[in-house]
Short mmCIF file of C-alpha atoms and ligand atoms in Angstrom, two decimals:
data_model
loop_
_atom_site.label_atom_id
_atom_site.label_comp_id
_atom_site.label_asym_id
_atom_site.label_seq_id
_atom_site.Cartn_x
_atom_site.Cartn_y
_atom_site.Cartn_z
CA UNK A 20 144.57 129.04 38.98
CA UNK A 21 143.08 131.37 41.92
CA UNK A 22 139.57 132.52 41.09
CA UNK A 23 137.14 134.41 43.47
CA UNK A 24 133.24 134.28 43.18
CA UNK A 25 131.10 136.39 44.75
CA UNK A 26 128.01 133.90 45.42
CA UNK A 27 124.08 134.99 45.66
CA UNK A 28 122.49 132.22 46.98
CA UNK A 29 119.30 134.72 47.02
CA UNK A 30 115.67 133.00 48.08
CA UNK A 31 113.26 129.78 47.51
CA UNK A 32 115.45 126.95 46.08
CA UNK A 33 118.51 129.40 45.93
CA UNK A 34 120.43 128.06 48.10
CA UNK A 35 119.89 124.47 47.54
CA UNK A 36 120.94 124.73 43.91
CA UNK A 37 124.09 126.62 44.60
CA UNK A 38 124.75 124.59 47.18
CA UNK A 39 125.09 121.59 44.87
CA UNK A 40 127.25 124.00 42.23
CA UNK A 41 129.74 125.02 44.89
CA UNK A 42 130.42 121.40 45.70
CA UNK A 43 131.14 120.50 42.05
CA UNK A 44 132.96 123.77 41.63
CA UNK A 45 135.36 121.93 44.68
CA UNK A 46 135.36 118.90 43.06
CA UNK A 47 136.92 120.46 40.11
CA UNK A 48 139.62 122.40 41.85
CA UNK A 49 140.71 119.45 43.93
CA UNK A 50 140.84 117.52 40.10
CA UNK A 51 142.85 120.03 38.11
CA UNK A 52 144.94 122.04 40.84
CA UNK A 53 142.57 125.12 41.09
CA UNK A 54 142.01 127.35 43.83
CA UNK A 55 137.98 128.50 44.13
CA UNK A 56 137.40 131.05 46.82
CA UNK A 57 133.86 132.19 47.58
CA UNK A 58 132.15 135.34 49.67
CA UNK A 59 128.49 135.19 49.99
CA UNK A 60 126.39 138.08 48.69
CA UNK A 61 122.99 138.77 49.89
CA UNK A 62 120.50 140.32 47.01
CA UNK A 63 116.96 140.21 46.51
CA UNK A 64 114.39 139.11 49.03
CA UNK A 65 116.96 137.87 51.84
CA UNK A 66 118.86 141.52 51.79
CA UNK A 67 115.29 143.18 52.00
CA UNK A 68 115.42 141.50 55.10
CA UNK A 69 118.23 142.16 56.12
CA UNK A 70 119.17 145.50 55.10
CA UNK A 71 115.83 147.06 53.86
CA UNK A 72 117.68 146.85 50.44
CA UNK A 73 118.00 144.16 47.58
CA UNK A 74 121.28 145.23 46.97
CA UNK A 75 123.00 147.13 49.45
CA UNK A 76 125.99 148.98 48.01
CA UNK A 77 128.45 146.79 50.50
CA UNK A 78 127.19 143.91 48.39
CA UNK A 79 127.37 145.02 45.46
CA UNK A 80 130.98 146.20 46.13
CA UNK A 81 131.91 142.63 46.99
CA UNK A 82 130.59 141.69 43.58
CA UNK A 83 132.29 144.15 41.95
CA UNK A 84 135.68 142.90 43.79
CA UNK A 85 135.13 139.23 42.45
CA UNK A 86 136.27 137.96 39.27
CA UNK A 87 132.37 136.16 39.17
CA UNK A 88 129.52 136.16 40.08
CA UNK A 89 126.86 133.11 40.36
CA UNK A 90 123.40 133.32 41.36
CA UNK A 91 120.89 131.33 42.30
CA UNK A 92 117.20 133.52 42.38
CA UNK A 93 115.54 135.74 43.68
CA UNK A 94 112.11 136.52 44.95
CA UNK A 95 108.95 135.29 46.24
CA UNK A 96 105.59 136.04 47.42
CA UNK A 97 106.96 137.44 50.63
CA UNK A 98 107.92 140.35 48.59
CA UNK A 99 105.63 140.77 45.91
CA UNK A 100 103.68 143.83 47.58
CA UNK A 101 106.21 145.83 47.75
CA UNK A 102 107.20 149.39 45.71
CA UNK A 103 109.06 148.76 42.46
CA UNK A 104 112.68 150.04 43.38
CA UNK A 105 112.38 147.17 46.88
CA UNK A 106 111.72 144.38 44.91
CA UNK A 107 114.08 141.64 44.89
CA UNK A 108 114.17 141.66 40.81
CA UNK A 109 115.45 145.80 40.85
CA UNK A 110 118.67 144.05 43.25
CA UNK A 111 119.35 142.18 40.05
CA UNK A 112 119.05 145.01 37.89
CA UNK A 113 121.14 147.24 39.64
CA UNK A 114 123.74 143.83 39.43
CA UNK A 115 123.77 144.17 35.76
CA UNK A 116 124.14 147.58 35.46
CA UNK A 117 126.84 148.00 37.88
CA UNK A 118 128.80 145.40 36.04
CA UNK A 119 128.04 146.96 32.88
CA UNK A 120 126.99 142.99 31.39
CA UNK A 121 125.38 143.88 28.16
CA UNK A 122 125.55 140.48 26.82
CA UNK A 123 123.44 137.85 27.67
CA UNK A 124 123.64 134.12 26.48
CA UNK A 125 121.25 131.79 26.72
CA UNK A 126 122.02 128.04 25.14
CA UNK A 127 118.84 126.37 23.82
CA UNK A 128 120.05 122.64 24.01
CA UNK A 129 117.97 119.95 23.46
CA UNK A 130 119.86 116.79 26.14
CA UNK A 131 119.02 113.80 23.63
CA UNK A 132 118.00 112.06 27.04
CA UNK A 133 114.90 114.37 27.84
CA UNK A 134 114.05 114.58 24.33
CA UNK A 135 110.01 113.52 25.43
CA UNK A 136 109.89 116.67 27.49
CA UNK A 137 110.46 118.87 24.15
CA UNK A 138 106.31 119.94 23.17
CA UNK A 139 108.16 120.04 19.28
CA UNK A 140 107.36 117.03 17.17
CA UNK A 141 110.16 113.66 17.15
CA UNK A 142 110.54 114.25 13.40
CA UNK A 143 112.16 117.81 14.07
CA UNK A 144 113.82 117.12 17.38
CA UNK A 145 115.98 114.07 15.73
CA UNK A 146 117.63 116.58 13.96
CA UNK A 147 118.81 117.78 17.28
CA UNK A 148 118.51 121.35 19.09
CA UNK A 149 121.72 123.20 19.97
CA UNK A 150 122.09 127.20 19.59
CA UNK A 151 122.67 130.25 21.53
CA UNK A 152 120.77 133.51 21.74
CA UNK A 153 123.17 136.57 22.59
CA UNK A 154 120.67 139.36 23.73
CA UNK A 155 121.40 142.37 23.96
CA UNK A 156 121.28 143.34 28.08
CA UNK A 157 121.41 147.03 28.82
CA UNK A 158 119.78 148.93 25.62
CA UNK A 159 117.27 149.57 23.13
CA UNK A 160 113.30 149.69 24.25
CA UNK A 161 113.60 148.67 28.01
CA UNK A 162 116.09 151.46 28.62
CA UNK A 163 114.68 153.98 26.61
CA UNK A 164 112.09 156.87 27.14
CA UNK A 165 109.27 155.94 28.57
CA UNK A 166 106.29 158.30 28.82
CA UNK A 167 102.11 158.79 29.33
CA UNK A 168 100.34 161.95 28.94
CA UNK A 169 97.40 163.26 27.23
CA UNK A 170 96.85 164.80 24.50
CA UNK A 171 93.73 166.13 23.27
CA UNK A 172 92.18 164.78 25.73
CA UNK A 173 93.63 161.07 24.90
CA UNK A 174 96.14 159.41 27.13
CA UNK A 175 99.00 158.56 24.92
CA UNK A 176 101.90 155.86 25.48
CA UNK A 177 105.59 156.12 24.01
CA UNK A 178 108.33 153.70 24.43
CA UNK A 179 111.37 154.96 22.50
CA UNK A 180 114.68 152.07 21.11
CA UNK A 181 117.51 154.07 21.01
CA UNK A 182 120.86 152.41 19.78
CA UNK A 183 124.25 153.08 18.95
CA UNK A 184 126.64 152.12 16.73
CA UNK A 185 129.13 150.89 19.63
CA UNK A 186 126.45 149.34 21.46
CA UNK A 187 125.85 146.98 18.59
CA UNK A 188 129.02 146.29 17.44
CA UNK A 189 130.29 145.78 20.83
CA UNK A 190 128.02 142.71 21.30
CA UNK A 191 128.49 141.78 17.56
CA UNK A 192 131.49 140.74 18.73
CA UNK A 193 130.57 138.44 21.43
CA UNK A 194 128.58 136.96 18.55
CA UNK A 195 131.27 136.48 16.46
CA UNK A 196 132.93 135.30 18.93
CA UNK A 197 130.75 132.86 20.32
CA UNK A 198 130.46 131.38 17.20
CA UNK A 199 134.03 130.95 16.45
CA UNK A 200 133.94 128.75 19.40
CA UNK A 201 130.84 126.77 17.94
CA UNK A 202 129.67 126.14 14.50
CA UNK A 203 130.64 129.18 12.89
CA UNK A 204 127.13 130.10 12.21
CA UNK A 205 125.43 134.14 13.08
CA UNK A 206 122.35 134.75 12.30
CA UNK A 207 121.61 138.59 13.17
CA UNK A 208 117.58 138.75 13.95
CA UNK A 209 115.72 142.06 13.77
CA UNK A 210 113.12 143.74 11.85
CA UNK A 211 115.09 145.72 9.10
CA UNK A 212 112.47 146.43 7.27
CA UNK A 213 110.39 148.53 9.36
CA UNK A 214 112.83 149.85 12.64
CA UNK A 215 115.65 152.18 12.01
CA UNK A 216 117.26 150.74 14.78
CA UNK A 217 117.45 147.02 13.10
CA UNK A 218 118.89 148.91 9.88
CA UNK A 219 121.40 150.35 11.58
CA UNK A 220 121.71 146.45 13.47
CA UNK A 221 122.41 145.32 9.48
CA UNK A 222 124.89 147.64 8.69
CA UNK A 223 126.87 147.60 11.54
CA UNK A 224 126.54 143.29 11.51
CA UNK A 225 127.55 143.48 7.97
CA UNK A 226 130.98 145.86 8.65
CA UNK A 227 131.96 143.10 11.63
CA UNK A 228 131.41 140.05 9.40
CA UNK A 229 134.49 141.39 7.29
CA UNK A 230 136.45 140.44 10.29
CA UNK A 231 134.99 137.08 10.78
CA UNK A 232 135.40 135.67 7.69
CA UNK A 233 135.25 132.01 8.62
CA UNK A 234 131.74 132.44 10.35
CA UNK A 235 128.86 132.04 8.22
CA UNK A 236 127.07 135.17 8.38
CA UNK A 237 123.27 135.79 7.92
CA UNK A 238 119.74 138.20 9.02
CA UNK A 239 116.66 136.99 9.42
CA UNK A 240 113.66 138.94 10.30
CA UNK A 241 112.24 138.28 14.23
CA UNK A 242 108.98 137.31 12.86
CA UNK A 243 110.55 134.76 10.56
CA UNK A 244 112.76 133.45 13.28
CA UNK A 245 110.05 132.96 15.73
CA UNK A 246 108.28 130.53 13.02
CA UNK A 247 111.85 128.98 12.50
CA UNK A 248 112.61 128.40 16.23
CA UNK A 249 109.79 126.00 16.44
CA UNK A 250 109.47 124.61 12.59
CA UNK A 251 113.11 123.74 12.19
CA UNK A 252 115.76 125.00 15.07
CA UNK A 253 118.62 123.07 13.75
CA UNK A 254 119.38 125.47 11.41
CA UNK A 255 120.67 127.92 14.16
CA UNK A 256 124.30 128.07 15.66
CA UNK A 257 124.27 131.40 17.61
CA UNK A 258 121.39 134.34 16.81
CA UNK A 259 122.65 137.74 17.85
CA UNK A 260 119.67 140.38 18.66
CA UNK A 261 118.33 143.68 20.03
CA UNK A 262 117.02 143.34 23.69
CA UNK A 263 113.48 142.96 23.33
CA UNK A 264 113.75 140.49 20.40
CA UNK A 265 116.20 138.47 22.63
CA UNK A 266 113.84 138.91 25.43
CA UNK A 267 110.99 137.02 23.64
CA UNK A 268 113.20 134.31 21.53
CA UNK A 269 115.38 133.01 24.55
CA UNK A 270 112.00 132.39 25.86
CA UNK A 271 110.51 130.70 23.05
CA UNK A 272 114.33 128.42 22.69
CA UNK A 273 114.28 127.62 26.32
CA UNK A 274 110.47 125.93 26.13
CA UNK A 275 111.52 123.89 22.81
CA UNK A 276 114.31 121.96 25.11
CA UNK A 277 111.77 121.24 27.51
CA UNK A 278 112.84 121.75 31.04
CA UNK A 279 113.22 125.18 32.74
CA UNK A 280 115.44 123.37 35.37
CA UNK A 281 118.49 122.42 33.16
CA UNK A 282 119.04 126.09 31.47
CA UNK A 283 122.22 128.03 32.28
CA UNK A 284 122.61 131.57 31.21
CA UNK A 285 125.71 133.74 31.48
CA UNK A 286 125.75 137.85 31.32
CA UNK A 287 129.27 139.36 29.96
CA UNK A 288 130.18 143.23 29.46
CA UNK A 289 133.88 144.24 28.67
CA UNK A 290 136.66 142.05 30.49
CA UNK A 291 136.11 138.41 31.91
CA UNK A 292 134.20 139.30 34.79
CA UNK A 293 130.63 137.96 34.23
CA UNK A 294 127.34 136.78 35.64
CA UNK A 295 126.22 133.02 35.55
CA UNK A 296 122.53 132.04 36.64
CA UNK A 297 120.26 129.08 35.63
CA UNK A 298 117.26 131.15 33.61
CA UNK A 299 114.76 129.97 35.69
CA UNK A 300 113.35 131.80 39.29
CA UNK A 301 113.45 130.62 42.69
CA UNK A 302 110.28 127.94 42.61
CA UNK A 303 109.00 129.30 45.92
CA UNK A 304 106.79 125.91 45.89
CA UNK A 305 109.10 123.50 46.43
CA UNK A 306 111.88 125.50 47.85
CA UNK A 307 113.32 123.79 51.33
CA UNK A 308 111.83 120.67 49.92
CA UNK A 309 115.18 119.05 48.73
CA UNK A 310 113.09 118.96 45.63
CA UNK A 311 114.86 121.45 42.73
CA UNK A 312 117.01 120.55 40.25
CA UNK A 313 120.79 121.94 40.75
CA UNK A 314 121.44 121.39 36.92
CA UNK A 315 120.71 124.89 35.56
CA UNK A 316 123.31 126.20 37.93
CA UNK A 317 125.53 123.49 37.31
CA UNK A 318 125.51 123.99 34.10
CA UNK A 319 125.91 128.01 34.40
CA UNK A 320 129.32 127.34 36.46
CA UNK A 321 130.81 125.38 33.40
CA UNK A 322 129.93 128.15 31.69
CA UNK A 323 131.84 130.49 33.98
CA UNK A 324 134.64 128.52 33.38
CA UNK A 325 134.75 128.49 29.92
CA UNK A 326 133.66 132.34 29.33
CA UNK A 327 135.51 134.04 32.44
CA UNK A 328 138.20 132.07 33.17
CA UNK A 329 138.91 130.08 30.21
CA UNK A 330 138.77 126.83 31.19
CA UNK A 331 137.67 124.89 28.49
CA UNK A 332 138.68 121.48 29.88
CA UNK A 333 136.90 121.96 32.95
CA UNK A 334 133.46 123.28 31.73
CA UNK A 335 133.38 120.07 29.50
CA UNK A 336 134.25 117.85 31.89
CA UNK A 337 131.16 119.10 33.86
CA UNK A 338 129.11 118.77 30.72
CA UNK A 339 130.07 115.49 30.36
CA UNK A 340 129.07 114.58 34.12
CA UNK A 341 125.93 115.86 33.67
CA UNK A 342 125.11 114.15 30.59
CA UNK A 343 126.66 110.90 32.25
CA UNK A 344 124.14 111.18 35.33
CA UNK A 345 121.27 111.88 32.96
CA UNK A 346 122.30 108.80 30.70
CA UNK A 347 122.54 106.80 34.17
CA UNK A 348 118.41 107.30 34.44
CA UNK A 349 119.36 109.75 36.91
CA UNK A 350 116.21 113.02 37.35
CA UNK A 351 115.25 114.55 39.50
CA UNK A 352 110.94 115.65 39.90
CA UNK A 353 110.87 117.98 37.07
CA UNK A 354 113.07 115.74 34.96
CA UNK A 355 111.09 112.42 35.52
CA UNK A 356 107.92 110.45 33.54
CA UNK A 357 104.66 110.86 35.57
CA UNK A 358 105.18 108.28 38.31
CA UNK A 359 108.78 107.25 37.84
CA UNK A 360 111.48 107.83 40.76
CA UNK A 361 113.12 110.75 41.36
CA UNK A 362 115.86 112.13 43.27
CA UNK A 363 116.41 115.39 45.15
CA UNK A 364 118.36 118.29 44.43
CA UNK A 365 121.51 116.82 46.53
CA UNK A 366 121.50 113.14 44.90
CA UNK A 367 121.68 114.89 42.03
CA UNK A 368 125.18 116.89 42.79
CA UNK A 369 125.84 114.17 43.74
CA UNK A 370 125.33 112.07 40.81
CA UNK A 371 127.07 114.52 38.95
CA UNK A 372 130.02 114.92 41.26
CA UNK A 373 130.93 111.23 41.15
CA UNK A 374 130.91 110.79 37.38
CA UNK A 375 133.65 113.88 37.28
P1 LIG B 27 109.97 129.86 38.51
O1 LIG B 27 110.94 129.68 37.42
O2 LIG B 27 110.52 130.12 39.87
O3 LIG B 27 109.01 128.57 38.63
C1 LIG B 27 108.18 128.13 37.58
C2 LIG B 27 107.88 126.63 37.75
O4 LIG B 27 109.07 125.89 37.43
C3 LIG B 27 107.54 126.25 39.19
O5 LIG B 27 106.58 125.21 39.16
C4 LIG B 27 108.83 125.72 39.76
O6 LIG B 27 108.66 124.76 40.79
C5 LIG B 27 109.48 125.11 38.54
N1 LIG B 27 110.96 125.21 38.62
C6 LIG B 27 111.70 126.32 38.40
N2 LIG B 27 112.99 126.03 38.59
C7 LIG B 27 113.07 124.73 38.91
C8 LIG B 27 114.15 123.86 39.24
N3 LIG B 27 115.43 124.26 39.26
N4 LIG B 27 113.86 122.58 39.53
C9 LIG B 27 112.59 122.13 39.52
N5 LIG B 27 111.52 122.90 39.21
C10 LIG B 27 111.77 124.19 38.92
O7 LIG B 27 108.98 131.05 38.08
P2 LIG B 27 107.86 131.83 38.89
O8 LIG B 27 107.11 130.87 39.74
O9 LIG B 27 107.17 132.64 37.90
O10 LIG B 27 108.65 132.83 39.84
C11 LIG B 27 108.93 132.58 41.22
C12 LIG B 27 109.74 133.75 41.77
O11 LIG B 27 111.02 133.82 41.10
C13 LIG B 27 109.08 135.10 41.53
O12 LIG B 27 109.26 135.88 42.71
C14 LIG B 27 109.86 135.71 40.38
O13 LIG B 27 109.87 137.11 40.42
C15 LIG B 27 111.24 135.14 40.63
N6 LIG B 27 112.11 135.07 39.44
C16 LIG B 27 113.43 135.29 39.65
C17 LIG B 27 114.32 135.18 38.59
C18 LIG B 27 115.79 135.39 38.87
O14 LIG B 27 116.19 135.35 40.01
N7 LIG B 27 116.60 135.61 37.87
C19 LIG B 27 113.87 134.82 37.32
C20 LIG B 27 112.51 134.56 37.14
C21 LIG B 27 111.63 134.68 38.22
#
């Protein structure tokens, strides 16, 4: 197989973590007879730089041109001051929309290894931590109307959540879907009984189980599934929600595994083409310090395998590495007790690479 990735290295520890990726991404076309190419992209603080743009349209044309895109992070202090549309984040924004990726996937898995760095209690972690959240990307509340004014002399705020029926069911189906390729469990999370918009979640839900009858189909209310995260998160295979609602929850399922550092995240929209980043940003105080940990990235690159370019073997075979390395003692700063050793971000590709 030829595959070509358009790669944002972007700013702080960016480039050190896909650094490490690219070399395992090599590693596994020289093992199974695939062809990687890469063109680097520059977004976010580093194309403010250079162009006076986070995302100048000849970049975004070369991600648009790729059959995937990986990122590292974006932005720093450096750019902090400046207006809203020249931040490094609105490069990323434009990224999404341009690709049209309204589905993003977050796996909250708990690596039996690093179970101390979990903040839940032992008893509930032994029954292990391993589910999804699909969010919703490019709808609802953040895309909505936004408006201030006063009236009667009283500034008012209004945020409206508009949503269609084929914006829901479209990533219903990635739910489904994801699922089928898991446990066979959806849980739909909203807030049915107060939002119109999480009714309409319900019904539409309910119409797309019909074609997934072997995945076990149920709703939950947000509030409930924010106490349910924390008091008993093995229940949950994949949750499927509104933007907002995934916004908040990914959050809240990334803490309860621990480590920021290991996350990987991909962003889908119609067609393979996707977007694969670790969740976390680009640690502007230890970036250049050999110091991050690549495994977030890693990590998203097995997911581009498996999502974009269907390579199932290969995104479990880096799985698998990783999981070796970490049962090897390997960790890197983040990773390790309070005054054990550590390693840095490249003796940790490395550690990876070798056990693939
Ligand atoms: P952050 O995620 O960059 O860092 C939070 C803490 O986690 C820091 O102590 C950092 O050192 C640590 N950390 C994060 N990733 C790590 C890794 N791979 N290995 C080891 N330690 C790691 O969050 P922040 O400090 O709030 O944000 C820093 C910058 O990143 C800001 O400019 C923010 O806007 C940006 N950001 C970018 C993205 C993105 O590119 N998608 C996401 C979030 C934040």
């Amino acid at each position: 197989m030829e595959k070509h990735i358009a790669v944002i290295r972007g700013d702080g520890i960016g480039p050190e973590i896909v650094e490490q990726t690219l070399r395992v991404l090599d590693r596994i076309g020289r093992k199974y007879g695939h062809t990687f190419t890469y063109t680097d992209v520059a977004m976010g603080g580093c194309a403010i730089d250079q162009y006076g743009d986070p995302l100048p349209q000849s970049q975004l044309d070369a991600c648009l041109a790729a059959d995937s895109v990986l990122l590292g992070a974006v932005g720093g202090p450096k750019w902090e001051g400046l207006p809203g549309d020249k931040r490094p984040e609105k490069g990323l924004l434009r990224l999404r929309s341009a690709m049209g990726l309204y589905a993003n996937s977050r796996p909250a898995r708990l690596w039996p290894q690093l179970a101390d760095a979990s903040p839940l209690k032992q008893s509930i972690v032994d029954k292990g931590i391993d589910f999804i959240v699909v969010r919703e990307l490019i709808g609802g509340v953040y895309f909505g109307q936004h408006t201030t004014r006063t009236v009667d002399g009283e500034v008012r705020a209004e945020d409206t959540m508009p949503y269609s029926e084929g914006e829901i069911r479209r990533i219903g189906r990635i739910g489904f879907e994801t699922a089928r390729k898991r446990r066979k469990k959806l849980c739909c999370v909203d807030k049915a009984n107060v939002l119109d918009t999480s009714r309409l979640w319900r019904r539409v839900l309910e119409e797309l189980a019909k074609d997934y009858p072997d995945v076990a189909f149920s709703e939950m209310f947000v509030d409930n599934a924010a106490m349910q995260i924390v008091r008993d998160p093995s229940q949950f295979d994949v949750i499927v929600t509104e933007n907002m609602f995934g916004d908040i929850l990914s959050d809240e399922a990334s803490m309860i595994t621990g480590s920021i550092g290991m996350i990987p995240s991909s962003s889908l929209g119609e067609g393979s083409r996707g977007l694969y980043e670790p969740i976390h940003g680009s640690a502007p105080d230890i970036a250049g310090q050999d110091k991050a940990n690549p495994i977030g990235t890693i990590l998203s690159a097995a997911m581009m395998l498996r999502y974009s370019f269907s390579l199932e073997e290969e995104a479990k075979a880096i799985e698998n590495a990783v999981n070796a390395a970490l049962n090897a003692g390997v960790r890197t700063a983040d990773l390790a007790a309070p005054g054990a050793a550590s390693v840095g971000c490249r003796a940790m590709g490395d550690a990876v690479i070798v056990r693939l």
